[in-house]
DNA sequence: CTGAAAGCGCTAACAT
DNA sequence: ATGTTAGCGCTTTCAG
């Protein structure tokens, strides 16, 4: 027994069957008689047997390991890019529910990916943004026949591409306000991923242009704003007579800042000003009034990606290449949290 | 070559040595001639060889895997307890720098721990709070001869116990304010881990009592406060003539709330009111004025715990039991970030 | 449906 | 200093 752990051998002996039968039971092979199966399951329970993951992999089968690839950079640099804490917890829940393990790894170059793959031989890999846009990575994975997944897919030029649809996200947020009669909609980017902010603004512009508004020429702040920056900007926008009737805030800090300025200026929210935040935090749920959000549920999207990878693996023993992955149906790309900061636009501006 | 990966065998053949010599090179064994070593290293580089982690474990040696045990619960429940995103990133950096892998796992009961250990056979395990106080877990690890580490240790009743010294943390924060002449120091707990908040308050009380103050009888809020709650409370405290001259805020939200109330009431910060937050976030660094913090660098503490585990393993081939772990010298238990919200107490209250 | 044999890639232990 | 041998625990063959 080597290090004293209970092995498949122990279970086999105790149950009076061969190792192979035990193996079939733990791998849910159909070719096991009911009696043998129940006996083995009984012994497994009694002995508290747990298969050794490394040995399992060595047998040449699945590794029951999923890899989540994070972009390179220090903790400080990556701060706020992705809600890694939620993704970790929700991904863990999805994986361990299926008997899978989950491991995160920072990947900068192709060789990092190659090392991780040969060293760990995962059954699948989730390319977290912005790695999901690196064609080289997809190629390498395809070459190795490894299942890959992204948080979501976007539709562009009639094609389906990997990556979050940030433009669509910005568009949807804007549409939500337009629905309520707003035309003078402002957009303030928060600090975080600048690239993603830009894309959201594209969508915002598109939606406003289609609605015949020109607000996107005056009321956009592309540069990242923190609380103080948002406050400064909001004062400039909201004090004049001609002002936005609704503002989209990229982050919690921006939303709180705008809300504060509205208070200062005596603007009632949402009567005089509607407010929509693009991330969902506890602070927003508890402000006065609580702030409505349209956000990407990245934790759920990540868990969904893990599930798809697992299903792809379970499918036929062999792991299907990335192309055959089922679409991200598990969770919506964005979720609206109606709270108390969206109302119909006032008649005149 | 099985799945097409380069194995130690390929390297050995190419370098004209035995597998064992290659193994010795990658494991930094001293018993290799310079010529053989350089030849092997050359081939490894050329072929891009990376050892297979599973096979390495199977060889009976180290697994080069560290496990971080998180308490059970959903992502929502655990929100804000621990800065898992930072810990993940900083831990990853520490581990991968040493050729180690890092895996997080939620552990609720003993059997979860047992499963994780037999399934993954990690070389060491970090018990994240509050798991670090579960004696059963320590016992199990000791029984298995597995190295364990916590984020930090605390000193209590003359004994060294696992776990963060939350009381000492609260005490240090209070002392910092007392140093500046404050006696009327308030404490507002944020939402998050209630148990930890309580302990901090213990330390806070102790420090004030020793300084001969009775402020801790009036100006303590044990119950978790969010932004709105903090604002309500702060209004009650700061409007009267007899009021705290300094406030310790458990979280960012609380600190920002207090600051807002100070503004409302025309209290200058820090002239009329000093403010110290117990967590360090970008929002605090950017408020007006930026808020001073005394915080636990949990990311760094976690990375330090990983390093200690790795060193313990490297030490003598066999992994040393937990008792022999070196203390957490890598990083201080708390870090003071002087910004602009602490000043000497006003003369009269 | 079940068992026996062979081997995954690596490293301890033992030789040399 | 280096090579040889024997597994680690499991799963894939391939036979019954």
XYZ file of C-alpha atoms (C1' of nucleotides) in Angstrom:
730
model
C 0.000 0.000 0.000
C 2.963 2.287 -0.260
C 2.176 5.441 1.623
C -0.653 3.838 3.474
C -3.426 5.006 1.256
C -6.237 2.753 0.256
C -5.872 1.717 -3.365
C -8.073 0.120 -5.924
C -6.285 -3.113 -5.077
C -7.565 -3.022 -1.509
C -11.081 -2.482 -2.690
C -10.815 -5.310 -5.203
C -9.533 -7.755 -2.621
C -12.150 -6.796 -0.084
C -14.954 -7.042 -2.619
C -13.645 -10.272 -4.067
C -13.334 -8.959 -7.598
C -10.512 -7.855 -9.849
C -9.070 -4.361 -9.927
C -10.616 -3.980 -13.295
C -14.137 -4.426 -12.041
C -13.537 -1.819 -9.391
C -12.172 0.467 -12.034
C -15.287 -0.075 -14.098
C -17.473 0.804 -11.177
C -15.738 4.050 -10.361
C -15.758 4.994 -14.024
C -19.414 4.162 -14.413
C -18.864 1.595 -17.077
C -22.144 -0.096 -17.986
C -20.570 -3.532 -18.207
C -20.826 -4.479 -14.570
C -23.417 -6.707 -12.999
C -25.657 -5.126 -10.456
C -24.447 -7.398 -7.710
C -20.775 -6.746 -8.373
C -21.405 -3.042 -8.615
C -23.284 -2.760 -5.363
C -20.716 -4.893 -3.572
C -17.880 -2.745 -4.812
C -19.698 0.457 -4.006
C -20.280 -0.853 -0.539
C -16.609 -1.590 0.005
C -15.591 1.769 -1.443
C -17.851 3.473 1.026
C -16.624 1.406 3.947
C -12.961 1.816 3.184
C -13.323 5.441 2.167
C -11.539 4.768 -1.056
C -10.733 7.738 -3.275
C -8.972 7.210 -6.601
C -5.535 8.713 -6.947
C -5.672 11.414 -9.588
C -2.059 11.038 -10.690
C -2.356 7.288 -11.164
C -5.535 7.793 -13.073
C -3.828 10.049 -15.489
C -0.921 7.657 -15.772
C -3.250 4.912 -16.827
C -3.640 6.894 -20.000
C -7.150 8.057 -19.389
C -8.614 11.367 -18.474
C -6.827 13.474 -15.927
C -10.018 14.901 -14.483
C -8.257 18.234 -14.429
C -9.357 21.496 -15.969
C -6.987 24.364 -16.444
C -7.971 28.008 -16.325
C -5.462 30.215 -18.086
C -5.051 33.729 -16.745
C -3.109 36.393 -18.554
C 0.342 37.237 -17.255
C 1.045 40.123 -14.896
C 1.309 40.885 -11.219
C -1.611 40.849 -8.840
C -1.525 44.623 -8.813
C -1.662 44.935 -12.557
C -4.501 42.484 -12.911
C -6.556 43.958 -10.097
C -10.137 44.459 -11.104
C -9.826 42.925 -14.541
C -11.718 39.780 -13.695
C -13.626 38.759 -10.567
C -11.208 35.904 -9.965
C -12.543 35.235 -6.499
C -16.023 34.513 -7.758
C -14.729 32.587 -10.719
C -12.560 30.462 -8.492
C -15.386 29.610 -6.161
C -18.039 29.065 -8.794
C -15.678 27.128 -11.025
C -14.625 24.952 -8.116
C -18.238 24.197 -7.343
C -18.977 23.209 -10.929
C -15.904 21.009 -11.223
C -15.906 19.247 -7.902
C -19.555 18.444 -8.432
C -18.437 16.351 -11.397
C -15.386 14.883 -9.744
C -13.062 17.211 -11.582
C -10.188 19.269 -10.308
C -9.551 22.847 -11.306
C -6.294 24.659 -11.489
C -5.472 28.232 -12.405
C -2.265 29.183 -14.118
C -0.874 32.377 -15.521
C 0.029 32.064 -19.173
C 1.965 34.683 -21.080
C 3.532 32.972 -24.016
C 3.006 29.857 -26.047
C 5.718 28.066 -24.182
C 3.934 28.653 -20.902
C 0.871 26.994 -22.327
C 2.915 24.126 -23.732
C 4.607 23.569 -20.384
C 1.349 23.575 -18.511
C -0.185 21.130 -20.944
C 2.602 18.582 -20.888
C 3.180 18.946 -17.215
C -0.431 18.696 -16.120
C -2.163 17.069 -19.082
C -5.511 18.675 -18.326
C -8.646 17.392 -20.010
C -9.642 20.857 -21.047
C -8.687 24.459 -20.726
C -10.570 27.690 -20.242
C -8.908 30.654 -21.875
C -9.825 33.628 -19.748
C -9.993 37.020 -21.427
C -7.978 38.437 -22.991
C -6.225 35.139 -23.725
C -9.299 33.928 -25.551
C -8.356 36.145 -28.455
C -4.909 34.696 -28.924
C -5.181 32.626 -32.079
C -1.839 30.918 -31.373
C -3.278 29.425 -28.235
C -6.325 28.103 -29.974
C -4.121 26.621 -32.662
C -1.894 24.883 -30.179
C -4.852 23.410 -28.372
C -6.464 22.262 -31.570
C -3.215 20.701 -32.667
C -3.105 18.717 -29.453
C -6.728 17.781 -29.670
C -7.446 19.516 -26.405
C -10.849 20.916 -25.613
C -10.852 24.676 -25.124
C -13.531 27.016 -23.907
C -13.979 30.708 -23.342
C -16.324 32.539 -21.055
C -18.559 33.337 -23.980
C -18.594 33.863 -27.680
C -19.347 36.971 -29.634
C -20.849 37.452 -33.026
C -18.991 39.678 -35.408
C -19.279 40.151 -39.138
C -21.610 37.200 -39.185
C -18.995 34.925 -37.635
C -18.805 33.424 -34.204
C -15.607 34.365 -32.454
C -14.284 33.523 -29.022
C -14.494 36.292 -26.473
C -17.011 38.283 -24.540
C -19.243 40.477 -26.621
C -18.318 43.728 -24.954
C -19.777 45.860 -27.714
C -23.048 44.002 -27.458
C -22.916 44.507 -23.727
C -22.512 48.245 -24.069
C -25.249 48.280 -26.654
C -27.633 46.350 -24.456
C -27.023 48.689 -21.554
C -27.709 51.677 -23.730
C -30.792 50.067 -25.231
C -32.148 49.524 -21.755
C -32.047 53.258 -21.152
C -33.338 54.120 -24.593
C -36.317 51.874 -23.871
C -37.139 54.203 -21.049
C -37.210 57.167 -23.355
C -33.710 58.428 -22.721
C -31.750 60.010 -25.530
C -29.197 61.985 -23.584
C -27.312 59.007 -22.253
C -23.798 59.427 -20.909
C -21.120 56.788 -20.473
C -18.313 56.899 -17.917
C -15.689 54.162 -18.110
C -14.313 52.853 -14.855
C -10.779 51.774 -14.228
C -10.093 48.201 -15.166
C -9.636 46.780 -18.597
C -9.352 49.678 -20.991
C -9.755 47.528 -24.051
C -13.010 46.150 -22.800
C -14.237 49.630 -21.901
C -13.538 50.842 -25.411
C -15.559 48.071 -26.921
C -18.440 48.745 -24.647
C -18.373 52.332 -25.756
C -18.511 51.232 -29.368
C -21.734 49.435 -28.650
C -23.023 52.401 -26.693
C -22.324 54.696 -29.623
C -23.974 52.331 -32.034
C -27.137 52.127 -29.980
C -27.401 55.864 -29.528
C -26.712 56.588 -33.163
C -29.453 54.211 -34.174
C -31.817 55.952 -31.832
C -30.970 59.229 -33.510
C -29.180 60.690 -30.529
C -25.956 62.608 -30.574
C -25.301 62.383 -26.874
C -22.357 60.107 -27.516
C -20.518 63.087 -28.917
C -20.613 64.980 -25.650
C -21.187 62.633 -22.793
C -18.553 59.968 -23.081
C -15.517 59.510 -20.930
C -13.281 56.839 -22.375
C -10.468 57.361 -19.976
C -10.687 55.274 -16.794
C -12.259 57.070 -13.857
C -11.989 56.302 -10.191
C -14.364 57.702 -7.608
C -12.793 61.123 -7.546
C -12.464 61.277 -11.305
C -16.069 60.286 -11.747
C -17.193 62.964 -9.332
C -15.263 65.660 -11.138
C -16.623 64.598 -14.455
C -20.192 64.214 -13.252
C -20.156 67.719 -11.810
C -19.175 69.065 -15.191
C -21.910 67.128 -16.928
C -24.767 67.516 -14.494
C -24.493 71.123 -13.416
C -25.381 72.722 -16.799
C -28.944 72.903 -18.038
C -28.215 70.683 -20.958
C -27.196 67.480 -19.306
C -27.608 63.747 -19.660
C -30.833 62.245 -18.344
C -29.169 58.918 -17.848
C -25.640 57.724 -17.196
C -24.004 54.367 -17.664
C -21.277 53.778 -15.099
C -18.540 51.289 -15.880
C -17.790 50.439 -12.285
C -19.151 50.633 -8.774
C -16.893 53.558 -7.942
C -18.119 55.562 -10.899
C -21.750 54.816 -10.111
C -21.348 55.863 -6.494
C -19.576 58.996 -7.572
C -22.335 59.971 -9.961
C -24.917 59.321 -7.309
C -23.086 61.548 -4.891
C -22.926 64.388 -7.375
C -26.621 64.028 -8.109
C -27.279 64.444 -4.404
C -25.032 67.484 -4.250
C -26.790 69.113 -7.141
C -30.239 68.299 -5.879
C -31.047 65.973 -8.738
C -33.443 63.241 -7.737
C -32.440 59.759 -8.810
C -34.099 58.320 -10.805
C -36.659 61.065 -11.436
C -34.149 63.552 -12.806
C -31.351 61.174 -13.592
C -31.285 57.470 -14.348
C -28.204 55.450 -13.515
C -27.067 52.047 -14.685
C -23.881 50.361 -13.532
C -22.076 47.713 -15.566
C -20.813 45.653 -12.674
C -22.708 44.226 -9.764
C -21.314 44.631 -6.282
C -22.742 44.624 -2.824
C -21.978 48.306 -2.514
C -24.322 49.099 -5.381
C -27.094 47.004 -3.929
C -26.892 48.989 -0.721
C -26.458 52.547 -1.811
C -29.291 55.066 -1.479
C -31.092 54.445 -3.690
C -29.792 50.986 -4.655
C -28.308 51.152 -8.122
C -29.623 49.128 -11.050
C -27.059 47.114 -12.931
C -26.594 45.279 -16.168
C -23.618 43.058 -15.646
C -21.746 40.102 -17.050
C -22.036 37.188 -14.613
C -18.450 36.138 -15.108
C -18.458 33.651 -12.260
C -21.416 31.832 -13.754
C -20.031 32.105 -17.263
C -16.797 30.551 -16.065
C -18.589 27.753 -14.285
C -20.561 27.198 -17.466
C -17.360 26.983 -19.489
C -16.055 24.358 -17.084
C -19.256 22.365 -17.402
C -19.087 22.405 -21.175
C -15.522 21.159 -21.044
C -16.476 18.368 -18.703
C -19.412 17.334 -20.831
C -17.263 17.346 -23.929
C -14.883 14.993 -22.171
C -17.540 12.683 -20.784
C -19.055 12.421 -24.218
C -17.012 9.809 -25.966
C -13.964 8.987 -23.900
C -11.954 10.921 -26.440
C -12.101 14.649 -25.983
C -13.730 16.541 -28.739
C -11.826 19.398 -30.335
C -12.835 22.929 -29.569
C -14.922 23.450 -32.671
C -17.584 21.091 -31.459
C -18.162 22.786 -28.155
C -21.725 23.532 -27.330
C -22.508 27.232 -27.147
C -22.680 29.050 -23.856
C -26.296 28.353 -23.125
C -25.752 27.732 -19.451
C -25.902 31.368 -18.491
C -26.867 34.567 -20.179
C -24.121 36.877 -21.324
C -25.538 39.685 -19.223
C -27.960 39.989 -16.413
C -30.175 42.926 -15.544
C -30.631 43.740 -11.901
C -33.497 46.183 -11.674
C -33.154 48.232 -8.548
C -34.112 51.815 -8.050
C -32.165 54.020 -10.413
C -33.932 53.694 -13.726
C -37.061 55.646 -14.646
C -38.585 57.143 -17.733
C -36.765 60.129 -19.096
C -38.137 63.531 -18.114
C -40.066 65.239 -20.938
C -37.826 68.132 -21.731
C -34.100 68.369 -21.334
C 5.942 8.299 -26.602
C 2.312 7.598 -25.955
C 0.379 10.770 -26.514
C 3.188 12.342 -28.435
C 4.714 14.213 -25.570
C 8.425 14.321 -25.048
C 9.407 12.136 -22.122
C 12.455 11.724 -19.996
C 13.257 8.733 -22.172
C 13.591 10.895 -25.267
C 15.912 13.239 -23.492
C 18.025 10.377 -22.195
C 18.381 8.822 -25.620
C 19.220 12.109 -27.288
C 21.773 12.998 -24.637
C 23.245 9.522 -24.593
C 22.665 8.948 -20.892
C 20.224 6.952 -18.780
C 16.830 8.177 -17.696
C 18.155 8.353 -14.200
C 20.820 10.866 -15.064
C 18.239 13.044 -16.710
C 16.091 12.685 -13.638
C 19.014 13.740 -11.496
C 19.549 16.801 -13.597
C 15.976 17.995 -13.438
C 15.920 17.341 -9.710
C 19.177 19.160 -9.139
C 20.930 16.202 -7.658
C 24.588 17.032 -6.999
C 25.811 13.667 -8.245
C 26.058 14.514 -11.903
C 29.217 15.389 -13.780
C 29.364 18.826 -15.261
C 29.626 17.489 -18.772
C 26.645 15.183 -18.445
C 24.605 17.895 -16.821
C 25.258 20.474 -19.471
C 24.611 17.979 -22.241
C 21.301 16.995 -20.708
C 20.288 20.575 -20.074
C 21.085 21.331 -23.664
C 18.851 18.538 -24.920
C 16.064 19.503 -22.542
C 16.156 22.983 -23.915
C 16.228 21.830 -27.512
C 13.430 19.328 -27.155
C 11.402 21.543 -24.905
C 11.063 18.780 -22.383
C 8.826 19.357 -19.388
C 8.417 16.657 -16.743
C 4.984 15.141 -16.365
C 3.627 16.035 -12.958
C 1.485 12.935 -12.587
C 4.329 10.601 -13.410
C 6.551 12.453 -11.018
C 4.119 11.873 -8.231
C 3.778 8.246 -9.206
C 7.491 7.779 -8.883
C 6.853 8.063 -5.201
C 8.543 11.374 -4.724
C 7.140 14.795 -4.219
C 4.059 15.847 -6.105
C 5.136 19.447 -6.476
C 1.608 20.387 -5.602
C 0.390 22.674 -2.859
C -3.192 22.718 -1.754
C -4.990 25.762 -0.412
C -8.033 24.820 1.622
C -10.930 27.270 1.579
C -13.874 26.991 3.907
C -17.103 25.660 2.489
C -19.920 27.862 1.262
C -21.189 29.490 -1.896
C -19.418 32.308 -3.659
C -22.046 34.680 -2.354
C -21.607 33.629 1.236
C -17.858 33.862 1.108
C -17.809 37.214 -0.639
C -15.444 39.605 1.023
C -14.098 37.176 3.574
C -10.746 36.751 1.956
C -9.141 38.528 -1.006
C -9.014 35.284 -2.953
C -8.122 37.006 -6.189
C -4.944 38.461 -4.772
C -4.121 35.289 -2.921
C -4.549 33.247 -6.062
C -2.288 35.476 -8.093
C 0.367 35.999 -5.466
C 0.335 32.346 -4.457
C 0.637 31.283 -8.076
C 3.630 33.535 -8.518
C 5.361 32.140 -5.453
C 4.708 28.538 -6.427
C 5.414 28.591 -10.118
C 8.645 30.384 -9.379
C 9.715 27.221 -7.539
C 8.293 24.795 -10.048
C 5.312 24.035 -7.868
C 1.667 23.853 -8.748
C -1.069 25.352 -6.640
C -4.630 24.237 -6.318
C -7.521 25.615 -4.318
C -10.202 23.430 -2.883
C -13.173 24.015 -0.652
C -13.083 21.890 2.457
C -15.971 21.556 4.870
C -15.495 18.326 6.713
C -12.697 15.962 7.541
C -13.710 13.650 4.763
C -13.299 16.435 2.218
C -9.779 16.927 3.412
C -9.082 13.198 3.359
C -10.394 12.913 -0.177
C -8.348 15.817 -1.399
C -5.219 14.407 0.188
C -5.503 10.901 -1.197
C -6.699 12.077 -4.549
C -4.100 14.765 -5.078
C -1.314 13.835 -2.648
C -0.099 17.401 -2.282
C 3.253 18.114 -0.705
C 1.769 20.650 1.637
C -1.415 22.401 2.472
C -2.332 25.916 3.471
C -5.313 26.082 5.793
C -6.996 29.369 5.026
C -8.936 31.046 7.820
C -11.113 30.015 9.448
C -10.017 26.452 8.691
C -6.716 27.109 10.406
C -8.471 26.834 13.729
C -9.899 23.390 13.121
C -7.832 21.123 15.325
C -9.164 18.019 13.559
C -7.593 19.172 10.337
C -4.241 19.781 11.936
C -4.413 16.374 13.546
C -5.183 14.631 10.305
C -2.334 16.365 8.552
C 0.069 15.584 11.333
C -1.037 11.985 11.300
C -0.228 11.807 7.615
C 3.033 13.621 8.042
C 1.890 16.361 5.760
C 3.265 19.859 6.044
C 0.636 22.432 6.936
C 0.775 26.188 7.050
C -1.509 29.053 7.926
C -1.419 32.639 6.825
C 0.076 33.615 10.140
C 0.299 32.643 13.741
C -0.997 34.395 16.757
C 0.257 34.508 20.290
C -2.228 33.802 22.990
C -1.802 32.953 26.645
C 1.889 32.630 25.998
C 1.348 29.979 23.345
C 1.741 30.133 19.620
C -1.451 29.173 17.865
C -2.351 28.987 14.210
C -4.469 31.808 12.873
C -4.324 35.478 12.206
C -3.908 37.633 15.251
C -7.050 39.651 14.762
C -7.057 40.985 18.295
C -3.492 42.145 17.888
C -4.491 43.725 14.633
C -7.305 45.693 16.245
C -4.986 46.638 19.055
C -2.289 47.855 16.699
C -4.764 49.973 14.794
C -6.007 51.536 17.998
C -2.474 52.075 19.258
C -1.668 53.915 16.081
C -4.388 56.414 16.858
C -3.540 56.607 20.552
C -0.008 57.482 19.533
C -1.426 60.550 17.913
C -3.046 61.623 21.109
C -6.496 60.254 20.438
C -8.561 58.880 23.296
C -12.035 59.103 21.834
C -11.533 56.419 19.249
C -14.514 54.758 17.597
C -14.684 51.419 15.827
C -17.137 50.499 13.084
C -17.103 46.920 11.863
C -17.682 46.345 8.187
C -19.551 43.487 6.644
C -17.456 40.412 6.098
C -16.274 37.976 8.664
C -18.108 38.723 11.882
C -15.890 36.531 13.986
C -12.812 38.348 12.845
C -14.462 41.703 13.465
C -15.259 40.720 17.013
C -11.706 39.796 17.709
C -10.451 43.019 16.324
C -12.789 44.823 18.621
C -11.394 42.910 21.561
C -7.970 44.241 20.758
C -9.381 47.694 20.235
C -11.014 47.603 23.656
C -7.860 46.363 25.274
C -5.766 49.141 23.792
C -8.201 51.849 24.784
C -8.642 50.500 28.271
C -4.917 50.510 28.771
C -4.768 54.079 27.605
C -7.356 54.957 30.209
C -10.095 55.743 27.746
C -13.692 54.721 27.958
C -14.570 55.499 24.378
C -15.021 51.811 23.692
C -18.142 51.921 25.774
C -19.864 54.381 23.492
C -18.291 54.321 20.100
C -18.295 50.734 18.998
C -20.463 49.147 16.366
C -20.030 45.414 16.379
C -22.744 44.704 13.908
C -21.632 44.676 10.284
C -22.187 47.954 8.471
C -22.387 48.617 4.795
C -22.050 52.068 3.280
C -25.543 53.184 4.224
C -25.298 51.677 7.694
C -21.991 53.360 8.291
C -23.383 56.693 7.222
C -26.336 56.424 9.563
C -24.138 55.469 12.435
C -21.524 58.112 11.749
C -24.169 60.820 11.685
C -25.268 59.770 15.124
C -21.739 59.787 16.424
C -20.337 62.872 14.803
C -23.167 65.380 15.097
C -23.097 65.765 18.911
C -20.490 67.873 20.652
C -19.072 64.892 22.433
C -17.860 62.754 19.599
C -14.951 60.548 18.612
C -11.838 62.304 17.360
C -10.814 59.236 15.440
C -12.606 56.299 13.863
C -11.404 52.892 12.821
C -13.319 51.600 9.820
C -13.445 47.866 9.211
C -13.938 48.130 5.471
C -13.638 50.455 2.534
C -17.367 51.074 2.475
C -17.421 52.095 6.108
C -14.448 54.384 5.674
C -15.987 56.108 2.683
C -19.252 56.471 4.543
C -17.587 58.103 7.510
C -15.708 60.427 5.248
C -18.894 61.451 3.536
C -20.576 62.236 6.842
C -17.585 64.261 7.943
C -17.951 66.325 4.806
C -21.660 66.769 5.417
C -21.097 67.963 8.947
C -18.267 70.250 8.034
C -15.681 68.282 9.940
C -12.246 68.582 8.394
C -10.417 65.293 7.953
C -7.962 64.784 9.518
C -7.921 68.035 11.488
C -11.196 67.403 13.276
C -11.450 63.701 12.688
C -8.833 61.042 12.030
C -9.773 57.983 10.059
C -8.069 54.616 9.719
C -9.352 51.785 7.533
C -8.526 48.145 8.153
C -8.436 47.048 4.560
C -6.550 48.491 1.669
C -8.339 49.072 -1.596
C -7.819 51.315 -4.552
C -10.942 53.228 -3.633
C -9.397 54.278 -0.336
C -6.211 55.385 -2.000
C -8.185 57.669 -4.253
C -10.777 59.212 -2.042
C -10.526 62.854 -0.993
C -8.493 62.903 1.086
C -6.922 59.478 0.532
C -7.572 57.295 3.552
C -4.803 55.865 5.708
C -4.960 52.131 6.302
C -3.539 49.476 8.534
C -4.196 46.213 6.780
C -3.305 42.571 6.690
C -1.466 41.817 3.442
C -3.240 38.522 2.958
C -1.953 37.971 -0.552
C 1.634 38.291 0.614
C 0.969 36.241 3.728
C -0.457 33.483 1.589
C 2.474 33.554 -0.789
C 4.734 33.407 2.256
C 2.891 30.363 3.552
C 3.398 28.665 0.207
C 7.086 29.452 0.264
C 7.481 28.015 3.724
C 5.782 24.847 2.635
C 8.029 24.552 -0.382
C 11.141 25.141 1.655
C 10.040 22.578 4.199
C 9.696 20.078 1.392
C 12.960 20.919 -0.318
C 14.746 20.587 2.965
C 15.341 16.907 3.330
C 13.407 15.032 0.702
C 11.005 13.985 3.398
C 8.493 16.605 4.318
C 8.780 17.946 7.788
C 5.736 17.884 9.998
C 3.936 21.098 10.727
C 5.550 21.749 14.080
C 8.866 22.507 12.501
C 7.632 25.159 10.139
C 9.524 28.376 10.184
C 7.524 31.320 11.441
C 5.931 33.784 9.101
C 8.881 36.040 8.686
C 8.362 36.619 5.003
C 5.859 39.391 5.488
C 4.610 41.445 8.358
C 1.240 40.602 9.836
C 0.016 44.098 9.144
C 1.111 46.998 7.046
C 0.540 50.676 7.674
C -0.260 52.847 4.704
C 0.066 56.418 5.822
C -2.038 58.620 3.643
C -3.901 61.716 4.623
C -6.442 60.897 7.295
C -4.467 60.696 10.495
C -3.441 63.715 12.522
C -2.913 64.592 16.170
C -6.056 64.726 18.213
C -7.570 68.179 18.762
C -6.916 69.530 22.281
C -10.366 69.527 23.717
C -13.248 67.265 22.941
C -19.866 -9.446 -17.992
C -15.192 -10.315 -16.013
C -10.193 -11.094 -15.506
C -5.159 -11.037 -16.800
C -1.472 -8.637 -18.815
C 1.015 -4.605 -20.081
C 2.389 -0.109 -19.539
C 1.831 5.211 -18.669
C 6.531 8.587 -17.045
C 9.004 9.025 -13.412
C 11.983 8.207 -9.262
C 13.719 5.426 -5.138
C 16.842 1.766 -4.208
C 20.167 -0.752 -5.451
C 24.011 -1.903 -8.241
C 28.235 -0.694 -10.649
C 29.210 9.464 -11.178
C 26.160 6.557 -13.650
C 23.177 2.707 -14.966
C 19.764 -0.989 -13.731
C 15.708 -2.654 -11.538
C 11.371 -2.310 -9.687
C 7.504 -0.390 -8.849
C 3.836 3.898 -7.793
C -2.056 3.182 -8.849
C -4.597 3.149 -12.401
C -6.516 2.124 -17.097
C -6.091 0.380 -21.418
C -5.894 -3.455 -24.267
C -7.003 -8.197 -25.016
C -8.815 -12.780 -23.507
C -12.059 -15.378 -21.719
